[in-house]
Structure formats: C-alpha cells, structure tokens
Amino acid sequence: MRSFKKEDVVGKTVIETSGAVKGKVRDIVFDLSGGVTFLVQGADGKDSQIPLSNVTGISEHVVVKGETATEQGAPSYGTTCKFCGAAKSAEERWCPSCGRSQT
Ligand SMILES: [Zn+2]
C-alpha cells in the first residue's frame, strides 16, 4: 500500500472516475477514530468532504468514485487501463487505480 503525505494531495484536482471534476483538495481532515476526509473546494467556492474510502487513486489527480456509480452498484469491468492495466468500466474516463486520463 502506498502512503501519501499531505503535500502529495493538497492542491490536486479531484476527478470522479466518470470524468466530472469535483474541485481541488484544500486540506485533509481526520478524526480520532481513524476516519480521513479530503476537504475539497468546488468551482462554486463551497467546500465538500470526500471520505478517503471514496478515493480510488492518487497520481497527477485525485480520482474518486462517482456518486452515481456507487449507487448503481459494482461497475461493469469491460476494459483495462492502458497505463497500469487495472480493470475498469468503459464509462470511466479516468483510471480508478492510477488516476490517468483514458482519452
Ligand atoms: Zn491506471
């Protein structure tokens, strides 16, 4: 398991696997029970919190599970990432593993 420092994450763009841009990581929040949340500033200037469990990959971007995708259940793994080979659904425009653009 890779570990990350705050500097590896803060300031990066947060993108859903569907390709939707959520905003930029502003800070990292944690609680004493071990929960870690990314504080993300959206384009409208409002902060939202994304739990670490929703983060699927960190590279040049922070890639998170799409809110719609999680509600629909498991994605259909039709393709693989052309960079790291991770299984991904054809609809995912960003690799959930390495965070690279698939276009
Ligand atoms: Zn990948």
PDB file of N, CA, C and O in Angstrom, residues 45-71:
ATOM      1  N   GLY A  45     -16.766  27.528  -5.032  1.00  0.00           N
ATOM      2  CA  GLY A  45     -16.137  28.051  -3.829  1.00  0.00           C
ATOM      3  C   GLY A  45     -16.572  27.373  -2.558  1.00  0.00           C
ATOM      4  O   GLY A  45     -16.045  27.656  -1.489  1.00  0.00           O
ATOM      5  N   LYS A  46     -17.528  26.469  -2.679  1.00  0.00           N
ATOM      6  CA  LYS A  46     -18.023  25.777  -1.482  1.00  0.00           C
ATOM      7  C   LYS A  46     -17.196  24.525  -1.220  1.00  0.00           C
ATOM      8  O   LYS A  46     -16.792  23.828  -2.147  1.00  0.00           O
ATOM      9  N   ASP A  47     -17.006  24.234   0.055  1.00  0.00           N
ATOM     10  CA  ASP A  47     -16.259  23.044   0.434  1.00  0.00           C
ATOM     11  C   ASP A  47     -17.175  21.832   0.505  1.00  0.00           C
ATOM     12  O   ASP A  47     -18.314  21.929   0.935  1.00  0.00           O
ATOM     13  N   SER A  48     -16.658  20.703   0.078  1.00  0.00           N
ATOM     14  CA  SER A  48     -17.355  19.449   0.330  1.00  0.00           C
ATOM     15  C   SER A  48     -16.328  18.480   0.901  1.00  0.00           C
ATOM     16  O   SER A  48     -15.129  18.690   0.768  1.00  0.00           O
ATOM     17  N   GLN A  49     -16.810  17.448   1.555  1.00  0.00           N
ATOM     18  CA  GLN A  49     -15.899  16.479   2.155  1.00  0.00           C
ATOM     19  C   GLN A  49     -16.050  15.145   1.467  1.00  0.00           C
ATOM     20  O   GLN A  49     -17.155  14.654   1.266  1.00  0.00           O
ATOM     21  N   ILE A  50     -14.923  14.582   1.088  1.00  0.00           N
ATOM     22  CA  ILE A  50     -14.928  13.288   0.424  1.00  0.00           C
ATOM     23  C   ILE A  50     -14.165  12.308   1.302  1.00  0.00           C
ATOM     24  O   ILE A  50     -12.979  12.503   1.563  1.00  0.00           O
ATOM     25  N   PRO A  51     -14.837  11.266   1.801  1.00  0.00           N
ATOM     26  CA  PRO A  51     -14.127  10.299   2.650  1.00  0.00           C
ATOM     27  C   PRO A  51     -13.055   9.559   1.866  1.00  0.00           C
ATOM     28  O   PRO A  51     -13.208   9.313   0.665  1.00  0.00           O
ATOM     29  N   LEU A  52     -11.988   9.232   2.558  1.00  0.00           N
ATOM     30  CA  LEU A  52     -10.874   8.538   1.915  1.00  0.00           C
ATOM     31  C   LEU A  52     -11.317   7.227   1.273  1.00  0.00           C
ATOM     32  O   LEU A  52     -10.733   6.790   0.294  1.00  0.00           O
ATOM     33  N   SER A  53     -12.368   6.611   1.831  1.00  0.00           N
ATOM     34  CA  SER A  53     -12.850   5.342   1.275  1.00  0.00           C
ATOM     35  C   SER A  53     -13.399   5.521  -0.138  1.00  0.00           C
ATOM     36  O   SER A  53     -13.524   4.552  -0.875  1.00  0.00           O
ATOM     37  N   ASN A  54     -13.709   6.764  -0.519  1.00  0.00           N
ATOM     38  CA  ASN A  54     -14.194   7.018  -1.876  1.00  0.00           C
ATOM     39  C   ASN A  54     -13.054   7.293  -2.852  1.00  0.00           C
ATOM     40  O   ASN A  54     -13.276   7.389  -4.050  1.00  0.00           O
ATOM     41  N   VAL A  55     -11.847   7.478  -2.321  1.00  0.00           N
ATOM     42  CA  VAL A  55     -10.707   7.784  -3.188  1.00  0.00           C
ATOM     43  C   VAL A  55     -10.161   6.482  -3.749  1.00  0.00           C
ATOM     44  O   VAL A  55      -9.862   5.551  -3.008  1.00  0.00           O
ATOM     45  N   THR A  56     -10.065   6.420  -5.062  1.00  0.00           N
ATOM     46  CA  THR A  56      -9.606   5.172  -5.679  1.00  0.00           C
ATOM     47  C   THR A  56      -8.170   5.266  -6.180  1.00  0.00           C
ATOM     48  O   THR A  56      -7.527   4.249  -6.384  1.00  0.00           O
ATOM     49  N   GLY A  57      -7.659   6.475  -6.392  1.00  0.00           N
ATOM     50  CA  GLY A  57      -6.299   6.587  -6.891  1.00  0.00           C
ATOM     51  C   GLY A  57      -5.779   7.996  -6.754  1.00  0.00           C
ATOM     52  O   GLY A  57      -6.541   8.958  -6.783  1.00  0.00           O
ATOM     53  N   ILE A  58      -4.453   8.103  -6.572  1.00  0.00           N
ATOM     54  CA  ILE A  58      -3.822   9.418  -6.479  1.00  0.00           C
ATOM     55  C   ILE A  58      -2.603   9.402  -7.385  1.00  0.00           C
ATOM     56  O   ILE A  58      -1.718   8.571  -7.225  1.00  0.00           O
ATOM     57  N   SER A  59      -2.603  10.294  -8.360  1.00  0.00           N
ATOM     58  CA  SER A  59      -1.421  10.452  -9.212  1.00  0.00           C
ATOM     59  C   SER A  59      -1.298  11.929  -9.478  1.00  0.00           C
ATOM     60  O   SER A  59      -1.098  12.704  -8.554  1.00  0.00           O
ATOM     61  N   GLU A  60      -1.415  12.331 -10.753  1.00  0.00           N
ATOM     62  CA  GLU A  60      -1.435  13.773 -11.005  1.00  0.00           C
ATOM     63  C   GLU A  60      -2.788  14.380 -10.632  1.00  0.00           C
ATOM     64  O   GLU A  60      -2.920  15.585 -10.544  1.00  0.00           O
ATOM     65  N   HIS A  61      -3.767  13.511 -10.422  1.00  0.00           N
ATOM     66  CA  HIS A  61      -5.076  13.918  -9.933  1.00  0.00           C
ATOM     67  C   HIS A  61      -5.463  13.010  -8.777  1.00  0.00           C
ATOM     68  O   HIS A  61      -4.880  11.951  -8.601  1.00  0.00           O
ATOM     69  N   VAL A  62      -6.467  13.458  -8.048  1.00  0.00           N
ATOM     70  CA  VAL A  62      -7.081  12.572  -7.048  1.00  0.00           C
ATOM     71  C   VAL A  62      -8.358  12.034  -7.687  1.00  0.00           C
ATOM     72  O   VAL A  62      -9.233  12.805  -8.064  1.00  0.00           O
ATOM     73  N   VAL A  63      -8.444  10.738  -7.849  1.00  0.00           N
ATOM     74  CA  VAL A  63      -9.599  10.137  -8.507  1.00  0.00           C
ATOM     75  C   VAL A  63     -10.500   9.525  -7.446  1.00  0.00           C
ATOM     76  O   VAL A  63     -10.039   8.800  -6.565  1.00  0.00           O
ATOM     77  N   VAL A  64     -11.776   9.874  -7.531  1.00  0.00           N
ATOM     78  CA  VAL A  64     -12.744   9.376  -6.557  1.00  0.00           C
ATOM     79  C   VAL A  64     -13.847   8.635  -7.281  1.00  0.00           C
ATOM     80  O   VAL A  64     -14.102   8.859  -8.463  1.00  0.00           O
ATOM     81  N   LYS A  65     -14.514   7.749  -6.542  1.00  0.00           N
ATOM     82  CA  LYS A  65     -15.669   7.044  -7.075  1.00  0.00           C
ATOM     83  C   LYS A  65     -16.759   8.046  -7.393  1.00  0.00           C
ATOM     84  O   LYS A  65     -17.017   8.953  -6.611  1.00  0.00           O
ATOM     85  N   GLY A  66     -17.422   7.855  -8.508  1.00  0.00           N
ATOM     86  CA  GLY A  66     -18.558   8.697  -8.832  1.00  0.00           C
ATOM     87  C   GLY A  66     -19.710   8.399  -7.906  1.00  0.00           C
ATOM     88  O   GLY A  66     -19.922   7.251  -7.541  1.00  0.00           O
ATOM     89  N   GLU A  67     -20.417   9.459  -7.508  1.00  0.00           N
ATOM     90  CA  GLU A  67     -21.555   9.247  -6.608  1.00  0.00           C
ATOM     91  C   GLU A  67     -22.619   8.392  -7.272  1.00  0.00           C
ATOM     92  O   GLU A  67     -23.255   7.564  -6.637  1.00  0.00           O
ATOM     93  N   THR A  68     -22.811   8.578  -8.563  1.00  0.00           N
ATOM     94  CA  THR A  68     -23.821   7.813  -9.280  1.00  0.00           C
ATOM     95  C   THR A  68     -23.378   6.359  -9.424  1.00  0.00           C
ATOM     96  O   THR A  68     -24.185   5.453  -9.291  1.00  0.00           O
ATOM     97  N   ALA A  69     -22.084   6.151  -9.652  1.00  0.00           N
ATOM     98  CA  ALA A  69     -21.583   4.793  -9.878  1.00  0.00           C
ATOM     99  C   ALA A  69     -21.771   3.931  -8.636  1.00  0.00           C
ATOM    100  O   ALA A  69     -22.140   2.767  -8.749  1.00  0.00           O
ATOM    101  N   THR A  70     -21.542   4.507  -7.437  1.00  0.00           N
ATOM    102  CA  THR A  70     -21.671   3.709  -6.227  1.00  0.00           C
ATOM    103  C   THR A  70     -23.131   3.335  -5.989  1.00  0.00           C
ATOM    104  O   THR A  70     -23.416   2.265  -5.468  1.00  0.00           O
ATOM    105  N   GLU A  71     -24.046   4.211  -6.390  1.00  0.00           N
ATOM    106  CA  GLU A  71     -25.456   3.903  -6.183  1.00  0.00           C
ATOM    107  C   GLU A  71     -25.925   2.805  -7.125  1.00  0.00           C
ATOM    108  O   GLU A  71     -26.817   2.038  -6.797  1.00  0.00           O
TER     109      GLU A  71
END
